[in-house]
Amino acid sequence: MTTARRLVHGLSRKGHPLALSSQRRSNSTKVEPPPAGGHLPGVANSKLLRTTRDTALRTPGISWKDEVSSGLGGRETQKMNTYQAVRDAMAIALTKDETAVVFGEDVGFGGVFRCTMGLAEEFGKERVFNTPLTEQGIAGFGIGMAAMGHTAIAEIQFADYIFPAFDQLVNEAAKYRYRSGGSFDVGRLTIRTPTMAVGHGGLYHSQSPEGFFMGAAGLKVVIPRSPIQAKGLLLGSIRDPNPVIFMEPKILYRSAVEQVPIDDFELPLGKAEILVPGSDLTLVTWGTPVYHCETALHVLNSPSKELESIIPASVRSAKIELIDLRSILPWDMETIVESVNRTGRLVIVHEAGMTAGVGGEIAAEVQKRCFLKLNAPVRRVTGWDIPVGLQYEKFHIPDAIRVVDAVYAADWLSIHDRIVTSVLHGTL
Amino acid sequence: MIRPWRIAQRIALQSRPFSSTTCSRFENLPKSNSPIVSKLDFFNSVTGNGSQIPTYRVIDGSGKLLEGAELPEMDEAFAKRLYENMMLLPTLDNVLYNVQRQGKISFYMTAHGEEATIIGSAAGLDKEDEVLGQYREMGVLLWRGFGMDNVMAQCFGNEEDFSGKGRQMPVAAGVGYALRRDPNRRGRSIAACYFGEGAASEGDFHAGLLLASTIPSPTLYIARNNGFAISTPSKEQYHGDGIAARGPGYGIDTIRVDGNDVLAVLNAVREARRRCLEQGRAVLLEAMSYRVGHHSTSDDSFAYRPRSEVEDRKRIDNPIVRFRLFLEAQGWWNAEAEADLKARLRADVMKSFKRAESLKRHELGELFSDVYAGEQPWNLVEQKEELGRLLRKYGNAWEPWKKELSKFKNNGEDVMGRV
């Protein structure tokens, strides 16, 4: 495990998204360009990212947490990528809460993804510090601090390495309040961890383990899609009165750039966000695949010459509703069910494998609640039920073309229509 | 005070002279102060001379002060309080063990044989110290005034139960660090973490001691080495010199104590606590005892150890008897006081037991509370409603539910939406 980790860090000196330049220790707020060619083309031109001050300040659901009540007039934004927004959120938490501490492997010098850059210098080593290399230790230590009413912001270096802490998180953190009848709780615990594929992460730098935690009643699981979302949801997670696992899609650390409000704000946990309204099909996803889905909508709308003949013209004008789930546990059933009741079709997209993934849970609940409104079976576009092989990633992840295929092949002609057609043609 | 690790260091240095070619330059070992030697020499025991880490003791089996040993600072009243609390444990254990056998409670774990370890350590801690237990440390709560009614409430799970249980070793390190960061408790309070020698085989032991020594956090790790983890004897649990031998590897002050000698435990815990506060980091204490009782009410220990061994241990070295002999030698205790105490404790326990037995359980709706703070997630709201619907429909017709509902305050009507 360690060897693999170090290998990747060694590789990362050349400047891809894992990059960790030993020369640059200062907390740079300058946005760096995504790597040449990009690992996630969709994100560079995404319309979902808020690149102006005005749109950033009008982020839906934003709730300001500072004393200033001057409306939006006096508020400023700054261009940030995702790791800078994460760092900004932690700096605010540390500034406003004297009990807050940030710890984990290699966070002291700024973190292998730069998320804690400059925090140790700014807030002191007693508040931002390295731990020995022990994930069960990090989680347990955070539980102990939180049980004492301190704000513990722990980092697990990669979500792939959260499993040694599974017992601490599922048996201890999740059940702390319940088993003590509310006498004790670890609500001030937040576990941050980089997640999802990064282009070349292989088996242990690519995983999406959110599904494993979906049954851990007592925990919350949150995954942001962008810098504004990362800052607002992370501050919301840090201050939520429950332990939260906050999974940051690592491929977006440098590639997703937005104007981020510099003030203290939160975004709500447990609430999905409708990114693109539509009436023909509901597309639900979270994290990195949000951009694959956005790309898929463009491809459906105006396919390239090569794809034109493959994708039926009938779907070109389809109005597809794109939803970012944001919180995996608890998930926003109401928003999804309301949407599917309008559209009659649902496609769920996630990077983790299909079997026992989050998509299965959502699909089961939606078919129960929307049975009479469903015009087609619920479909899932996910990673295959295999580990993430290094050389096969492009064929493993649920990228735009797989989403396109699922959307138009998702029985565009409704089951009802097909039955009628079959009866008319005597083929039923 | 015996300090085995220091002795060990001295012995090691004396008995193992490093080669005269010792290199005084360490630059080829950038993260170490290790001297360079030219002789190939493996080592094993931490004491260096091959002997085991010594066990610290104050009074012998007949309650007499060992030569050179120092009594802890205490007066007659304190000594009596120690004894009464030690005596309370078997009184409670006997009643609750039998009550479990009658099916009135579902489960119980006694502390037979470990009374001195538990009460001695509790007495050595400050009341403000945070305690993180395993499960055989109820005596620590009783020492702190938790009260018998609360013990009963928890065992019966009745409406007065508000207690929780079960923490772990890395958690204790975090608690210790939080105490260090709290300006009101820094330098005053420590975290004390109890665990058995079996639990010390978990990765959490390694993580906990490692973190509390490295970060550092004032945390006292108290290992109850009672020879068994359920059926597994300690010789199948580790190959080294017990748990204490591991402490020096983490760079923490360590001591092994006679866990059947309440005064040795008290002395050692007081000193360990002082060191925790002084150094701000972990200290390890291994208390050697013998688990006289079964592991739990779900275990028959004679399936894996002879009854005679247990009877021998009870006769040869009973921690309560040992301390009583000491008290009698001081003129602080006699047969009459013993009879009075036994009668009083038995009456108190029975009164508390009868009261607990007569109380109802919490409202059934508590089943769904405290999973989350703040807004209850939709699934829990709906599932509680679903249970209510099922109870309204089948609650009186389905025998297993009907019988069970009557044990709850309001008979489950709160979940059915009738109260």
GROMACS .gro file of C-alpha atoms in nm, chain A residues 98-101 125-127 129-132 134 136-138 140-145 147-148 150 167-168 172 174 176-184 216-220 241-242 271 329-333 365 368-369, chain B residues 130 132 162-182 185-186 202-208 210-212 214-215 217 366-375 377-380 382:
model
  106
   98GLU     CA    1  -1.041   2.762   1.821
   99THR     CA    2  -1.105   2.391   1.888
  100ALA     CA    3  -1.072   2.300   1.518
  101VAL     CA    4  -0.771   2.091   1.416
  125LYS     CA    5   0.160   2.285   1.432
  126GLU     CA    6  -0.062   2.212   1.729
  127ARG     CA    7  -0.366   2.266   1.503
  129PHE     CA    8  -0.022   1.833   1.203
  130ASN     CA    9   0.100   1.506   1.058
  131THR     CA   10  -0.004   1.175   1.205
  132PRO     CA   11   0.181   0.846   1.177
  134THR     CA   12  -0.231   0.464   1.036
  136GLN     CA   13  -0.759   0.336   1.186
  137GLY     CA   14  -0.553   0.556   1.415
  138ILE     CA   15  -0.648   0.875   1.231
  140GLY     CA   16  -1.008   0.683   1.605
  141PHE     CA   17  -0.808   0.988   1.705
  142GLY     CA   18  -1.062   1.214   1.535
  143ILE     CA   19  -1.347   1.033   1.709
  144GLY     CA   20  -1.175   1.093   2.043
  145MET     CA   21  -1.131   1.464   1.979
  147ALA     CA   22  -1.620   1.312   2.157
  148MET     CA   23  -1.458   1.586   2.366
  150HIS     CA   24  -1.352   1.958   1.956
  167ASP     CA   25  -1.441  -0.034   1.182
  168GLN     CA   26  -1.375   0.298   1.354
  172GLU     CA   27  -1.766   0.368   1.644
  174ALA     CA   28  -2.166   0.613   1.322
  176TYR     CA   29  -2.155   0.687   1.904
  177ARG     CA   30  -2.463   0.898   1.964
  178TYR     CA   31  -2.712   0.614   1.936
  179ARG     CA   32  -2.541   0.370   2.168
  180SER     CA   33  -2.491   0.632   2.439
  181GLY     CA   34  -2.849   0.748   2.423
  182GLY     CA   35  -2.728   1.092   2.316
  183SER     CA   36  -2.490   1.127   2.614
  184PHE     CA   37  -2.190   1.135   2.381
  216ALA     CA   38  -2.384   0.315   0.798
  217ALA     CA   39  -2.675   0.487   0.970
  218GLY     CA   40  -2.539   0.771   1.181
  219LEU     CA   41  -2.285   0.887   0.922
  220LYS     CA   42  -2.334   1.139   0.646
  241PRO     CA   43  -2.384   1.790   1.421
  242ASN     CA   44  -2.311   1.443   1.277
  271LYS     CA   45  -3.010   1.810  -0.075
  329LEU     CA   46  -2.626   0.956   0.294
  330PRO     CA   47  -2.887   1.067   0.362
  331TRP     CA   48  -2.982   1.106  -0.004
  332ASP     CA   49  -3.244   1.346  -0.132
  333MET     CA   50  -3.522   1.106  -0.222
  365GLU     CA   51  -3.665   0.330  -0.402
  368LYS     CA   52  -4.135   0.168  -0.548
  369ARG     CA   53  -4.242   0.531  -0.542
  558GLU     CA   54  -1.166   1.095   3.102
  560LEU     CA   55  -1.242   0.497   2.810
  590PHE     CA   56  -2.875   0.684   2.986
  591SER     CA   57  -2.532   0.529   2.978
  592GLY     CA   58  -2.316   0.429   2.690
  593LYS     CA   59  -2.029   0.190   2.651
  594GLY     CA   60  -1.731   0.088   2.445
  595ARG     CA   61  -1.455   0.312   2.314
  596GLN     CA   62  -1.122   0.222   2.171
  597MET     CA   63  -0.753   0.282   2.199
  598PRO     CA   64  -0.695   0.537   1.919
  599VAL     CA   65  -1.005   0.718   2.040
  600ALA     CA   66  -0.833   0.761   2.377
  601ALA     CA   67  -0.536   0.925   2.207
  602GLY     CA   68  -0.774   1.178   2.050
  603VAL     CA   69  -0.938   1.241   2.386
  604GLY     CA   70  -0.594   1.296   2.539
  605TYR     CA   71  -0.501   1.542   2.267
  606ALA     CA   72  -0.828   1.733   2.311
  607LEU     CA   73  -0.753   1.758   2.685
  608ARG     CA   74  -0.411   1.897   2.599
  609ARG     CA   75  -0.567   2.158   2.372
  610ASP     CA   76  -0.829   2.264   2.626
  613ARG     CA   77  -0.783   2.104   3.136
  614ARG     CA   78  -0.432   2.117   2.994
  630GLU     CA   79  -0.592  -0.548   1.763
  631GLY     CA   80  -0.443  -0.297   1.523
  632ASP     CA   81  -0.610  -0.030   1.734
  633PHE     CA   82  -0.362  -0.096   2.016
  634HIS     CA   83  -0.072  -0.021   1.786
  635ALA     CA   84  -0.248   0.286   1.645
  636GLY     CA   85  -0.346   0.415   1.987
  638LEU     CA   86   0.169   0.511   1.846
  639LEU     CA   87  -0.049   0.820   1.814
  640ALA     CA   88  -0.053   0.908   2.183
  642THR     CA   89   0.395   1.059   1.862
  643ILE     CA   90   0.141   1.341   1.849
  645SER     CA   91  -0.137   1.310   2.400
  794GLU     CA   92  -3.654   0.571   2.129
  795LEU     CA   93  -3.562   0.290   1.892
  796PHE     CA   94  -3.532   0.549   1.616
  797SER     CA   95  -3.386   0.842   1.812
  798ASP     CA   96  -3.024   0.953   1.843
  799VAL     CA   97  -2.916   0.794   1.515
  800TYR     CA   98  -2.867   1.148   1.386
  801ALA     CA   99  -2.865   1.488   1.546
  802GLY     CA  100  -3.077   1.753   1.378
  803GLU     CA  101  -3.341   1.675   1.121
  805PRO     CA  102  -3.371   1.164   0.763
  806TRP     CA  103  -3.678   1.072   0.557
  807ASN     CA  104  -3.605   0.700   0.568
  808LEU     CA  105  -3.607   0.691   0.949
  810GLU     CA  106  -4.097   0.664   0.722
   0.00000   0.00000   0.00000
